[in-house]
Structure formats: structure tokens, C-alpha cells
mmCIF file of C-alpha atoms and ligand atoms in Angstrom:
data_model
loop_
_atom_site.group_PDB
_atom_site.id
_atom_site.type_symbol
_atom_site.label_atom_id
_atom_site.label_comp_id
_atom_site.label_asym_id
_atom_site.label_seq_id
_atom_site.Cartn_x
_atom_site.Cartn_y
_atom_site.Cartn_z
ATOM 1 C CA MET A 17 -0.008 0.032 0.050
ATOM 2 C CA ALA A 18 1.427 3.411 -0.932
ATOM 3 C CA ILE A 19 1.850 5.819 1.905
ATOM 4 C CA CYS A 20 1.800 9.558 1.690
ATOM 5 C CA ILE A 21 3.345 11.560 4.542
ATOM 6 C CA ILE A 22 1.836 14.968 4.998
ATOM 7 C CA THR A 23 3.231 17.603 7.295
ATOM 8 C CA GLY A 24 0.905 20.322 8.500
ATOM 9 C CA SER A 25 -1.877 17.776 7.865
ATOM 10 C CA SER A 26 -4.401 19.809 9.931
ATOM 11 C CA GLY A 27 -3.925 22.949 8.146
ATOM 12 C CA LEU A 28 -5.591 24.306 5.131
ATOM 13 C CA ILE A 29 -3.454 22.699 2.409
ATOM 14 C CA GLY A 30 -2.385 19.686 4.501
ATOM 15 C CA SER A 31 -5.908 18.668 5.388
ATOM 16 C CA GLU A 32 -7.205 19.075 1.803
ATOM 17 C CA SER A 33 -4.195 16.981 0.699
ATOM 18 C CA ALA A 34 -5.064 14.405 3.336
ATOM 19 C CA LYS A 35 -8.598 13.986 2.039
ATOM 20 C CA PHE A 36 -7.611 14.046 -1.585
ATOM 21 C CA PHE A 37 -4.848 11.486 -1.390
ATOM 22 C CA HIS A 38 -6.784 9.253 0.929
ATOM 23 C CA GLU A 39 -9.442 9.167 -1.809
ATOM 24 C CA LYS A 40 -6.887 8.220 -4.315
ATOM 25 C CA GLY A 41 -6.057 5.190 -2.273
ATOM 26 C CA PHE A 42 -3.027 6.332 -0.200
ATOM 27 C CA ASP A 43 -2.582 5.383 3.498
ATOM 28 C CA VAL A 44 -2.045 8.934 4.927
ATOM 29 C CA VAL A 45 0.386 9.645 7.749
ATOM 30 C CA GLY A 46 -0.249 13.177 9.077
ATOM 31 C CA ILE A 47 2.257 15.227 11.052
ATOM 32 C CA ASP A 48 0.898 18.275 12.930
ATOM 33 C CA ASN A 49 1.615 19.703 16.388
ATOM 34 C CA ASP A 50 -1.060 22.465 16.121
ATOM 35 C CA MET A 51 1.569 25.069 16.287
ATOM 36 C CA ARG A 52 -0.741 27.361 14.552
ATOM 37 C CA SER A 53 -2.540 28.027 17.908
ATOM 38 C CA TYR A 54 0.919 29.010 19.265
ATOM 39 C CA PHE A 55 1.446 31.447 16.378
ATOM 40 C CA PHE A 56 -2.021 32.991 16.150
ATOM 41 C CA GLY A 57 -3.979 32.076 19.360
ATOM 42 C CA LYS A 58 -6.606 29.449 20.080
ATOM 43 C CA ASP A 59 -9.162 30.753 17.510
ATOM 44 C CA ALA A 60 -6.693 29.828 14.782
ATOM 45 C CA SER A 61 -6.040 26.385 16.122
ATOM 46 C CA THR A 62 -6.246 23.607 13.645
ATOM 47 C CA GLY A 63 -7.068 20.947 16.393
ATOM 48 C CA TRP A 64 -10.622 20.734 15.202
ATOM 49 C CA ASN A 65 -9.516 19.598 11.825
ATOM 50 C CA THR A 66 -7.313 16.891 13.251
ATOM 51 C CA GLU A 67 -10.403 15.511 14.866
ATOM 52 C CA LYS A 68 -12.477 15.845 11.706
ATOM 53 C CA LEU A 69 -9.817 13.963 9.667
ATOM 54 C CA LYS A 70 -9.400 11.132 12.161
ATOM 55 C CA GLU A 71 -13.238 10.626 12.070
ATOM 56 C CA ALA A 72 -13.685 10.845 8.350
ATOM 57 C CA LEU A 73 -10.606 8.903 7.017
ATOM 58 C CA PRO A 74 -10.165 5.330 8.073
ATOM 59 C CA ARG A 75 -6.575 5.089 6.660
ATOM 60 C CA PHE A 76 -5.384 8.291 8.205
ATOM 61 C CA GLN A 77 -3.139 8.450 11.191
ATOM 62 C CA HIS A 78 -2.056 11.584 13.038
ATOM 63 C CA HIS A 79 1.269 12.219 14.840
ATOM 64 C CA ASN A 80 1.765 15.077 17.086
ATOM 65 C CA ILE A 81 5.357 15.697 16.045
ATOM 66 C CA ASP A 82 7.290 18.987 15.698
ATOM 67 C CA ILE A 83 8.905 18.831 12.185
ATOM 68 C CA ARG A 84 12.068 20.307 13.842
ATOM 69 C CA ASP A 85 12.418 17.156 15.983
ATOM 70 C CA GLN A 86 14.795 15.173 13.733
ATOM 71 C CA GLU A 87 14.819 12.111 15.909
ATOM 72 C CA ALA A 88 11.022 11.839 15.878
ATOM 73 C CA VAL A 89 10.729 12.633 12.088
ATOM 74 C CA ASN A 90 13.427 10.052 11.192
ATOM 75 C CA ALA A 91 11.842 7.360 13.527
ATOM 76 C CA LEU A 92 8.497 7.841 11.708
ATOM 77 C CA PHE A 93 10.139 7.784 8.125
ATOM 78 C CA LYS A 94 12.112 4.721 9.098
ATOM 79 C CA ARG A 95 9.006 2.929 10.141
ATOM 80 C CA PHE A 96 7.404 3.312 6.733
ATOM 81 C CA GLY A 97 10.583 3.367 4.703
ATOM 82 C CA ALA A 98 10.212 2.859 0.920
ATOM 83 C CA GLU A 99 6.468 2.403 1.181
ATOM 84 C CA VAL A 100 6.339 6.173 1.372
ATOM 85 C CA THR A 101 5.914 7.216 -2.287
ATOM 86 C CA LEU A 102 4.964 10.797 -1.678
ATOM 87 C CA VAL A 103 5.765 13.483 0.867
ATOM 88 C CA ILE A 104 3.779 16.665 1.054
ATOM 89 C CA HIS A 105 5.409 19.281 3.167
ATOM 90 C CA THR A 106 3.118 22.166 4.091
ATOM 91 C CA ALA A 107 3.851 22.737 7.856
ATOM 92 C CA ALA A 108 5.193 26.227 8.368
ATOM 93 C CA GLN A 109 5.144 29.516 10.281
ATOM 94 C CA PRO A 110 3.189 31.329 7.482
ATOM 95 C CA SER A 111 3.140 35.010 8.491
ATOM 96 C CA HIS A 112 5.475 37.932 7.812
ATOM 97 C CA ASP A 113 4.585 39.846 10.946
ATOM 98 C CA TRP A 114 4.720 36.978 13.287
ATOM 99 C CA ALA A 115 8.186 35.967 12.046
ATOM 100 C CA ALA A 116 9.625 39.315 13.211
ATOM 101 C CA ARG A 117 8.449 38.561 16.712
ATOM 102 C CA GLU A 118 10.412 35.251 17.041
ATOM 103 C CA PRO A 119 12.924 35.049 14.173
ATOM 104 C CA PHE A 120 14.496 31.797 15.534
ATOM 105 C CA THR A 121 11.172 30.050 15.768
ATOM 106 C CA ASP A 122 10.212 31.140 12.242
ATOM 107 C CA PHE A 123 13.550 30.104 10.748
ATOM 108 C CA THR A 124 13.846 26.874 12.542
ATOM 109 C CA VAL A 125 10.222 25.726 11.505
ATOM 110 C CA ASN A 126 10.500 26.898 8.011
ATOM 111 C CA ALA A 127 14.062 26.225 7.125
ATOM 112 C CA ASN A 128 15.426 23.660 9.449
ATOM 113 C CA GLY A 129 12.073 21.713 9.484
ATOM 114 C CA THR A 130 12.263 21.527 5.718
ATOM 115 C CA LEU A 131 15.912 20.278 5.855
ATOM 116 C CA VAL A 132 14.880 17.588 8.430
ATOM 117 C CA LEU A 133 12.208 16.322 6.061
ATOM 118 C CA LEU A 134 14.348 16.423 2.971
ATOM 119 C CA GLU A 135 17.057 14.527 4.696
ATOM 120 C CA ALA A 136 14.554 11.884 6.039
ATOM 121 C CA THR A 137 13.269 11.442 2.557
ATOM 122 C CA ARG A 138 16.706 11.048 1.085
ATOM 123 C CA GLN A 139 17.611 8.405 3.743
ATOM 124 C CA PHE A 140 14.472 6.405 4.065
ATOM 125 C CA CYS A 141 12.365 6.748 0.918
ATOM 126 C CA PRO A 142 14.556 8.403 -1.842
ATOM 127 C CA ASP A 143 12.239 7.443 -4.631
ATOM 128 C CA ALA A 144 9.295 9.345 -3.225
ATOM 129 C CA ALA A 145 8.052 12.520 -4.781
ATOM 130 C CA PHE A 146 8.619 15.558 -2.477
ATOM 131 C CA ILE A 147 6.247 18.413 -2.617
ATOM 132 C CA PHE A 148 7.122 21.724 -1.022
ATOM 133 C CA THR A 149 4.613 24.462 -0.452
ATOM 134 C CA SER A 150 6.830 27.534 -1.111
ATOM 135 C CA THR A 151 5.478 31.018 -1.486
ATOM 136 C CA ASN A 152 5.498 33.996 -3.838
ATOM 137 C CA LYS A 153 7.139 35.900 -1.009
ATOM 138 C CA VAL A 154 10.368 34.383 -2.099
ATOM 139 C CA TYR A 155 10.388 37.170 -4.742
ATOM 140 C CA GLY A 156 10.510 39.623 -1.952
ATOM 141 C CA ASP A 157 9.093 43.114 -2.789
ATOM 142 C CA THR A 158 10.478 42.967 -6.238
ATOM 143 C CA PRO A 159 6.920 42.817 -7.703
ATOM 144 C CA ASN A 160 6.354 46.299 -6.108
ATOM 145 C CA VAL A 161 8.660 48.028 -8.662
ATOM 146 C CA LEU A 162 6.314 47.004 -11.506
ATOM 147 C CA PRO A 163 4.705 50.042 -13.318
ATOM 148 C CA LEU A 164 1.273 49.695 -11.737
ATOM 149 C CA LYS A 165 -1.632 51.930 -12.623
ATOM 150 C CA GLU A 166 -4.293 52.910 -10.016
ATOM 151 C CA LEU A 167 -7.793 52.047 -11.061
ATOM 152 C CA GLN A 168 -10.954 52.731 -8.976
ATOM 153 C CA LEU A 169 -10.771 49.469 -7.070
ATOM 154 C CA ARG A 170 -7.313 48.031 -7.775
ATOM 155 C CA TRP A 171 -3.892 48.395 -8.805
ATOM 156 C CA GLU A 172 -3.271 46.982 -12.303
ATOM 157 C CA LEU A 173 -0.449 46.051 -14.750
ATOM 158 C CA GLY A 174 -1.082 46.905 -18.288
ATOM 159 C CA PRO A 175 -1.011 44.228 -21.102
ATOM 160 C CA GLU A 176 1.959 46.082 -22.613
ATOM 161 C CA HIS A 177 4.259 44.700 -19.728
ATOM 162 C CA ALA A 178 5.759 41.273 -19.995
ATOM 163 C CA TYR A 179 3.892 40.143 -16.914
ATOM 164 C CA GLY A 180 0.688 42.050 -17.738
ATOM 165 C CA GLU A 181 -1.175 39.456 -19.639
ATOM 166 C CA HIS A 182 -0.425 36.289 -17.698
ATOM 167 C CA GLY A 183 1.078 37.392 -14.471
ATOM 168 C CA ILE A 184 4.534 36.898 -12.837
ATOM 169 C CA ASP A 185 6.599 33.933 -13.902
ATOM 170 C CA GLU A 186 9.483 32.064 -12.332
ATOM 171 C CA SER A 187 12.161 34.204 -14.114
ATOM 172 C CA MET A 188 11.670 37.051 -11.484
ATOM 173 C CA SER A 189 14.749 37.289 -9.398
ATOM 174 C CA ILE A 190 14.453 36.037 -5.752
ATOM 175 C CA ASP A 191 17.630 37.888 -4.759
ATOM 176 C CA GLN A 192 18.341 41.477 -3.458
ATOM 177 C CA SER A 193 14.965 42.560 -2.259
ATOM 178 C CA LYS A 194 13.084 42.848 1.023
ATOM 179 C CA HIS A 195 11.407 39.560 1.803
ATOM 180 C CA SER A 196 10.608 39.870 5.530
ATOM 181 C CA LEU A 197 11.988 37.304 7.778
ATOM 182 C CA PHE A 198 9.255 34.919 6.751
ATOM 183 C CA GLY A 199 10.250 35.368 3.129
ATOM 184 C CA ALA A 200 13.854 34.654 3.990
ATOM 185 C CA SER A 201 13.070 31.492 5.861
ATOM 186 C CA LYS A 202 10.951 30.294 2.982
ATOM 187 C CA VAL A 203 13.715 31.092 0.411
ATOM 188 C CA ALA A 204 16.022 29.039 2.432
ATOM 189 C CA ALA A 205 13.603 26.080 2.345
ATOM 190 C CA ASP A 206 12.841 26.693 -1.391
ATOM 191 C CA VAL A 207 16.513 26.679 -2.344
ATOM 192 C CA LEU A 208 17.140 23.572 -0.220
ATOM 193 C CA ALA A 209 14.304 21.669 -1.754
ATOM 194 C CA GLN A 210 15.674 22.696 -5.205
ATOM 195 C CA GLU A 211 19.104 21.462 -4.093
ATOM 196 C CA TYR A 212 18.033 18.063 -2.922
ATOM 197 C CA GLY A 213 16.586 17.765 -6.432
ATOM 198 C CA ARG A 214 19.598 18.965 -8.261
ATOM 199 C CA TYR A 215 22.260 17.536 -6.099
ATOM 200 C CA PHE A 216 20.869 14.366 -4.857
ATOM 201 C CA GLY A 217 18.278 13.696 -7.563
ATOM 202 C CA LEU A 218 15.265 13.693 -5.218
ATOM 203 C CA LYS A 219 12.049 14.428 -7.069
ATOM 204 C CA THR A 220 11.342 17.745 -5.485
ATOM 205 C CA GLY A 221 8.426 19.952 -6.686
ATOM 206 C CA ILE A 222 8.487 23.480 -5.394
ATOM 207 C CA PHE A 223 5.091 25.300 -5.561
ATOM 208 C CA ARG A 224 5.343 28.993 -5.059
ATOM 209 C CA GLY A 225 1.824 29.788 -3.911
ATOM 210 C CA GLY A 226 -0.090 32.966 -4.219
ATOM 211 C CA CYS A 227 -2.923 33.275 -1.749
ATOM 212 C CA LEU A 228 -4.247 29.759 -0.923
ATOM 213 C CA THR A 229 -7.704 29.546 0.343
ATOM 214 C CA GLY A 230 -10.543 27.253 0.877
ATOM 215 C CA PRO A 231 -13.187 26.161 3.533
ATOM 216 C CA ALA A 232 -10.598 24.490 5.873
ATOM 217 C CA HIS A 233 -8.760 27.679 6.683
ATOM 218 C CA SER A 234 -8.526 28.695 10.305
ATOM 219 C CA GLY A 235 -8.459 32.505 9.600
ATOM 220 C CA ALA A 236 -6.246 34.676 11.630
ATOM 221 C CA GLU A 237 -5.567 38.462 11.249
ATOM 222 C CA LEU A 238 -1.987 37.945 10.341
ATOM 223 C CA HIS A 239 -2.582 35.092 7.926
ATOM 224 C CA GLY A 240 -5.345 33.927 5.682
ATOM 225 C CA PHE A 241 -6.759 37.139 4.511
ATOM 226 C CA LEU A 242 -9.938 36.082 2.775
ATOM 227 C CA ALA A 243 -10.972 33.683 5.703
ATOM 228 C CA TYR A 244 -10.342 36.349 8.228
ATOM 229 C CA LEU A 245 -12.094 39.050 6.146
ATOM 230 C CA VAL A 246 -15.157 36.923 5.857
ATOM 231 C CA GLN A 247 -15.148 35.946 9.496
ATOM 232 C CA CYS A 248 -15.214 39.754 10.303
ATOM 233 C CA VAL A 249 -18.099 40.349 7.869
ATOM 234 C CA VAL A 250 -20.043 37.382 9.415
ATOM 235 C CA THR A 251 -19.347 38.154 13.046
ATOM 236 C CA GLY A 252 -19.363 42.001 12.898
ATOM 237 C CA LYS A 253 -15.760 42.274 14.156
ATOM 238 C CA PRO A 254 -14.062 45.431 12.876
ATOM 239 C CA TYR A 255 -11.375 44.964 10.098
ATOM 240 C CA THR A 256 -8.466 46.916 9.183
ATOM 241 C CA VAL A 257 -6.916 47.070 5.685
ATOM 242 C CA PHE A 258 -3.176 47.563 5.707
ATOM 243 C CA GLY A 259 -2.165 50.163 3.305
ATOM 244 C CA TYR A 260 -2.261 50.647 -0.527
ATOM 245 C CA LYS A 261 -5.861 52.117 -0.232
ATOM 246 C CA GLY A 262 -7.317 48.627 -0.134
ATOM 247 C CA LYS A 263 -6.409 48.294 -3.830
ATOM 248 C CA GLN A 264 -3.745 45.625 -3.481
ATOM 249 C CA VAL A 265 -4.305 42.672 -5.726
ATOM 250 C CA ARG A 266 -3.808 38.984 -4.738
ATOM 251 C CA ASP A 267 -4.548 35.965 -6.905
ATOM 252 C CA ASN A 268 -6.389 33.320 -5.019
ATOM 253 C CA ILE A 269 -6.354 29.592 -5.691
ATOM 254 C CA HIS A 270 -8.703 27.056 -4.049
ATOM 255 C CA SER A 271 -6.993 24.415 -2.056
ATOM 256 C CA TYR A 272 -8.648 21.828 -4.214
ATOM 257 C CA ASP A 273 -7.016 23.159 -7.392
ATOM 258 C CA LEU A 274 -3.652 23.356 -5.659
ATOM 259 C CA VAL A 275 -3.799 19.777 -4.278
ATOM 260 C CA ASN A 276 -4.951 18.559 -7.684
ATOM 261 C CA ALA A 277 -1.807 20.115 -9.120
ATOM 262 C CA PHE A 278 0.193 18.130 -6.545
ATOM 263 C CA TRP A 279 -1.601 14.984 -7.723
ATOM 264 C CA HIS A 280 -0.585 15.650 -11.424
ATOM 265 C CA PHE A 281 2.969 16.332 -10.187
ATOM 266 C CA ALA A 282 3.014 13.110 -8.051
ATOM 267 C CA GLN A 283 2.212 10.920 -10.953
ATOM 268 C CA LYS A 284 5.021 12.152 -13.172
ATOM 269 C CA PRO A 285 7.452 13.914 -10.763
ATOM 270 C CA ARG A 286 10.441 15.793 -11.870
ATOM 271 C CA ALA A 287 13.679 16.869 -9.832
ATOM 272 C CA ALA A 288 13.943 20.473 -8.677
ATOM 273 C CA ALA A 289 10.846 21.705 -10.503
ATOM 274 C CA VAL A 290 9.839 25.124 -9.526
ATOM 275 C CA TYR A 291 6.401 26.425 -10.326
ATOM 276 C CA ASN A 292 4.434 29.634 -9.604
ATOM 277 C CA MET A 293 1.095 28.501 -8.493
ATOM 278 C CA GLY A 294 -1.922 30.697 -7.871
ATOM 279 C CA GLY A 295 -5.274 31.874 -9.150
ATOM 280 C CA SER A 296 -3.484 33.663 -11.941
ATOM 281 C CA ARG A 297 -5.550 35.968 -14.268
ATOM 282 C CA HIS A 298 -8.262 33.309 -13.774
ATOM 283 C CA SER A 299 -8.982 34.148 -10.114
ATOM 284 C CA ASN A 300 -7.739 37.368 -8.335
ATOM 285 C CA CYS A 301 -9.151 40.278 -6.510
ATOM 286 C CA SER A 302 -8.217 43.497 -4.696
ATOM 287 C CA MET A 303 -9.144 43.941 -0.984
ATOM 288 C CA LEU A 304 -11.860 46.341 -1.857
ATOM 289 C CA GLU A 305 -13.377 43.995 -4.456
ATOM 290 C CA ALA A 306 -13.159 41.162 -1.883
ATOM 291 C CA ILE A 307 -15.015 43.256 0.683
ATOM 292 C CA GLU A 308 -17.691 44.154 -1.738
ATOM 293 C CA SER A 309 -18.243 40.624 -2.690
ATOM 294 C CA ALA A 310 -18.200 39.178 0.891
ATOM 295 C CA GLU A 311 -20.731 41.803 1.932
ATOM 296 C CA LYS A 312 -23.028 40.968 -0.911
ATOM 297 C CA LEU A 313 -22.830 37.213 -0.225
ATOM 298 C CA ALA A 314 -23.163 37.512 3.601
ATOM 299 C CA GLY A 315 -25.863 40.231 3.457
ATOM 300 C CA ARG A 316 -23.969 42.245 6.043
ATOM 301 C CA LYS A 317 -21.751 45.334 5.927
ATOM 302 C CA LEU A 318 -18.152 45.200 7.163
ATOM 303 C CA GLN A 319 -16.919 47.811 9.596
ATOM 304 C CA TYR A 320 -13.506 48.506 8.291
ATOM 305 C CA THR A 321 -10.856 51.058 8.308
ATOM 306 C CA LEU A 322 -8.118 51.768 5.689
ATOM 307 C CA GLY A 323 -4.865 51.983 7.678
ATOM 308 C CA ASP A 324 -2.096 54.009 5.987
ATOM 309 C CA ALA A 325 0.716 51.768 6.832
ATOM 310 C CA ALA A 326 1.278 48.757 4.527
ATOM 311 C CA ARG A 327 2.872 45.601 6.049
ATOM 312 C CA SER A 328 6.542 45.663 5.496
ATOM 313 C CA GLY A 329 7.355 43.777 2.187
ATOM 314 C CA ASP A 330 3.724 43.340 1.318
ATOM 315 C CA HIS A 331 2.915 42.997 -2.338
ATOM 316 C CA ILE A 332 0.821 45.724 -4.124
ATOM 317 C CA TRP A 333 -0.024 43.469 -7.019
ATOM 318 C CA TYR A 334 0.721 39.835 -7.366
ATOM 319 C CA VAL A 335 -0.727 37.553 -9.959
ATOM 320 C CA SER A 336 0.969 34.294 -10.713
ATOM 321 C CA ASP A 337 1.788 33.091 -14.266
ATOM 322 C CA VAL A 338 1.009 29.314 -14.017
ATOM 323 C CA ARG A 339 1.807 28.526 -17.568
ATOM 324 C CA LYS A 340 5.074 26.710 -16.825
ATOM 325 C CA PHE A 341 3.040 24.164 -14.703
ATOM 326 C CA GLN A 342 0.288 23.989 -17.321
ATOM 327 C CA THR A 343 3.000 23.157 -19.982
ATOM 328 C CA ASP A 344 4.460 20.393 -17.875
ATOM 329 C CA TYR A 345 1.017 19.086 -16.797
ATOM 330 C CA PRO A 346 -1.420 19.965 -19.454
ATOM 331 C CA GLU A 347 -4.209 17.875 -18.022
ATOM 332 C CA TRP A 348 -4.550 19.933 -14.934
ATOM 333 C CA LYS A 349 -7.462 22.503 -15.004
ATOM 334 C CA TYR A 350 -8.899 25.011 -12.545
ATOM 335 C CA ARG A 351 -12.277 23.899 -10.981
ATOM 336 C CA TYR A 352 -12.702 27.106 -8.853
ATOM 337 C CA GLY A 353 -12.814 30.821 -9.785
ATOM 338 C CA MET A 354 -12.970 33.818 -7.566
ATOM 339 C CA ASN A 355 -16.742 33.795 -7.047
ATOM 340 C CA ASP A 356 -16.984 30.094 -6.214
ATOM 341 C CA ILE A 357 -14.238 30.554 -3.716
ATOM 342 C CA MET A 358 -15.944 33.541 -1.943
ATOM 343 C CA LYS A 359 -19.339 31.795 -1.936
ATOM 344 C CA GLU A 360 -17.760 28.623 -0.262
ATOM 345 C CA ILE A 361 -15.901 30.533 2.326
ATOM 346 C CA VAL A 362 -18.952 32.712 3.276
ATOM 347 C CA ALA A 363 -21.170 29.552 3.611
ATOM 348 C CA GLU A 364 -18.583 27.818 5.733
ATOM 349 C CA THR A 365 -17.953 30.806 7.967
ATOM 350 C CA ILE A 366 -21.731 31.321 8.522
ATOM 351 C CA GLU A 367 -21.901 27.715 9.598
ATOM 352 C CA ARG A 368 -18.872 28.033 11.892
ATOM 353 C CA TYR A 369 -19.330 31.553 13.365
ATOM 354 C CA GLY A 370 -22.813 32.638 12.302
ATOM 355 C CA LYS A 371 -24.537 31.625 15.494
ATOM 356 C CA LYS A 372 -22.184 33.846 17.557
ATOM 357 C CA ALA A 373 -23.019 36.943 15.520
HETATM 358 N N1 LIG B 419 -2.201 30.217 2.895
HETATM 359 C C1 LIG B 419 -1.580 30.875 2.008
HETATM 360 O O1 LIG B 419 -2.080 31.880 1.464
HETATM 361 C C2 LIG B 419 -0.256 30.482 1.578
HETATM 362 C C3 LIG B 419 0.375 31.220 0.455
HETATM 363 C C4 LIG B 419 1.600 30.826 0.029
HETATM 364 C C5 LIG B 419 2.207 29.756 0.568
HETATM 365 N N2 LIG B 419 1.680 29.146 1.586
HETATM 366 C C6 LIG B 419 2.417 27.996 2.225
HETATM 367 O O2 LIG B 419 1.664 26.853 2.141
HETATM 368 C C7 LIG B 419 1.753 26.132 3.255
HETATM 369 C C8 LIG B 419 0.592 25.650 3.896
HETATM 370 O O3 LIG B 419 -0.211 26.854 4.186
HETATM 371 P P1 LIG B 419 -1.560 26.737 5.042
HETATM 372 O O4 LIG B 419 -2.373 27.883 4.651
HETATM 373 O O5 LIG B 419 -2.162 25.392 4.741
HETATM 374 O O6 LIG B 419 -1.003 26.837 6.514
HETATM 375 P P2 LIG B 419 -1.811 26.477 7.835
HETATM 376 O O7 LIG B 419 -1.272 27.443 8.869
HETATM 377 O O8 LIG B 419 -3.207 26.384 7.634
HETATM 378 O O9 LIG B 419 -1.245 24.962 8.132
HETATM 379 C C9 LIG B 419 0.007 24.777 8.542
HETATM 380 C C10 LIG B 419 -0.055 23.610 9.619
HETATM 381 O O10 LIG B 419 1.228 23.250 10.058
HETATM 382 C C11 LIG B 419 1.267 23.069 11.352
HETATM 383 N N3 LIG B 419 2.594 23.289 11.895
HETATM 384 C C12 LIG B 419 3.222 24.558 11.906
HETATM 385 N N4 LIG B 419 4.444 24.415 12.386
HETATM 386 C C13 LIG B 419 4.639 23.068 12.752
HETATM 387 C C14 LIG B 419 5.679 22.295 13.272
HETATM 388 N N5 LIG B 419 6.830 22.901 13.690
HETATM 389 N N6 LIG B 419 5.520 20.986 13.342
HETATM 390 C C15 LIG B 419 4.421 20.303 12.924
HETATM 391 N N7 LIG B 419 3.396 20.984 12.457
HETATM 392 C C16 LIG B 419 3.441 22.385 12.291
HETATM 393 C C17 LIG B 419 0.136 24.035 11.968
HETATM 394 O O11 LIG B 419 -0.314 23.650 13.211
HETATM 395 C C18 LIG B 419 -0.858 24.000 10.886
HETATM 396 O O12 LIG B 419 -1.853 23.067 11.185
HETATM 397 C C19 LIG B 419 2.720 26.760 4.187
HETATM 398 O O13 LIG B 419 4.123 26.293 4.015
HETATM 399 C C20 LIG B 419 2.736 28.163 3.686
HETATM 400 O O14 LIG B 419 3.796 28.967 3.899
HETATM 401 C C21 LIG B 419 0.475 29.424 2.133
#
């Protein structure tokens, strides 16, 4: 029986991966120590999702291991050895702002943790495909030098620019820009995953995500903007938009579409393959557009303020060009667009928080 090891298995992408690959016939071994509640408080805990997965998936097992704990990670990998055909590494400290509070925690989780997992894969299951969820923050604030135009509700890049029609591709430099400490720890992990591919021949796929979203997101103010925004609309909590007049643009990809991309990669893995992966031109929105849409769907107005200060290193406009992945895996297609994503999050949030409103 093929085994898939998933780190961060109770988080948004990890849990969606657990369900997806379980359905594809894998035995799923999840690693998650609910560190998200340490990062963002108990409202952001992913413990509820661990219980949900254990109930729903008969061939799922959960291990409360810190990915930095090399001894525990090695013992687990050794137990399953070459039966492990796929490793999906999503566990992370995911926020810019939080990283600056505890740089060592951020770096050791994101960089050292990734090294522990890559090395365990090399030692105990070297033929497995290894998927790493990187981030578009590896490009630092370089996207902010693009010649953007201010429109009524969003910043926009014209079609005359090389990135205008399809978004930003993998040729953008990841060097010499401001990343935030989070971006820097993810760069370290991204380059390590590439190196284990180039140097050791491990089949590593590095997915540089835009905004990832979906119903399993435990929204926190510092991470998971659509989930948190909708939570504020539904519960009446005030919301602050950080800078750029609320016109900053993000592309949003549904967790299903991302995990489905993992599946296509896992069937024909390559070594050191780097992909920008997000909603692309297909699915993106500005903050103001997202607020408008959430208010319409939830039937409630959001109390929000436009703060002047942008988050350090935050992108003004980021849309992923996903054509490299589409060229390598032409059978992969989007299932969700921006409107479907918003509808789903609003429905899920009303179910989870609506009664408290
Ligand atoms: N959500 C986004 O918008 C986004 C965008 C780009 C990239 N990413 C990347 O995708 C990955 C998954 O993101 P997500 O939104 O699913 O995150 P998430 O916070 O929902 O899930 C991560 C999970 O990892 C667990 N975890 C954290 N540190 C751990 C540790 N030391 N040991 C074991 N478990 C630990 C957390 O408890 C949490 O359940 C991350 O690597 C993130 O950097 C996310």
C-alpha cells in the first residue's frame, strides 16, 4: 500500500491533501503539532481539523510531532521506509509579521524543519516525490517595482508589460529585495528543496503559492486574509486594511485546485521543478473587491478602516503566471474561480461563526 506523509496535515493545504490522497487510495500519515495555535492564538487552532480527519478517514493516522524534531521525524520515516511514495510538506510558520516577533522560531520551523524532512526522505524513501509548498514571498518586494496603474478598485499592470497578460513567472529574481524574515526563511527552504533535487536527484516539486484559500482555513488576522475578512463580515468584528488604499491585488487559488496540481506532479514527478502556482488571471481580487463581494454574499456590511501603513514587504499586485506548470502538466485544469471561492468561504464561515453573531 502506498503511503503519503503530509506535514501540517491539519492546516488548510495539509488537510485538503489528506482527504484528496486518501481518496486516491493512499494510506495517509499526518504530522501536525497544532503550532498554529501557538502562532495565532486558540481561535486559529487547527485541532478541530485533526479530529475531523481522524473521524472521516479510516486510513489516516495523526502524529503530534514537531517537524524540527529530527529524531522523531526520522523514526517515523524509518518505520514506513520505501512504502512512502509521496511526501507533501506544508507545515510552516506562515506570517510575515509573526516572523519578526520570533525570528528563531520562524527560521527553524520553515528552514530547519524542511531540511529535516528532505534529509529523512533521502535516507528512508529516496524514490518518493517530495512536494514543498513555497510562497510567492520568495520574490520579496520586487513585484512592487512593476509600473502599476491605479484604477478605481485596484492596482493593475497593463498588457504592454511582459507580466501584464499572464502574471509573474518564475524568471523573476528572488535575490536582493526585501523579503521579511518569513520570506527569507521560505527562500532558504525553497532553495534547499531545489538543491535536494539537483544535487541528490530527489524528485522535488516547489510550488510558489499565491494566496491559498478554501473552507478549511482557520483564519487569523496575520494570515489567511479572505478567511479572516469573511469572519469579520459574518461576526461584525471590525477589520483593518493595511495600506495601498485597499487596492492591493492578490490571486487566490482554491485548495482543491492546488492539491489537484500536486496529484498531477506526483504521478510524473521531476527533480527540482519550480512552479508559480496561484489563481493567476483566472482568479484574483483586490481587498476592496473582496470586501464588496463578501458583503453581498453574507448580506452584512463590514466595519473597516483603511490603515495608511502597509505591511513591510507586502505586495501591491501579485498575479501568478502558471503557464510553466500548465505546460508540464497540461491535463490539470482549474475547478474554482474567485466567485466560487468567496461563496464557499462565506457559507462555511456562517456555519462556523454565524450563530455567535
Ligand atoms: N495560505 C496561504 O495563503 C499561503 C500562500 C503561500 C504559501 N503558503 C504556504 O503553504 C503552506 C501551507 O499553508 P496553510 O495555509 O495550509 O497553513 P496552515 O497554517 O493552515 O497549516 C500549517 C499547519 O502546520 C502546522 N505546523 C506549523 N508548524 C509546525 C511544526 N513545527 N511541526 C508540525 N506542524 C506544524 C500548523 O499547526 C498548521 O496546522 C505553508 O508552507 C505556507 O507557507 C500558504
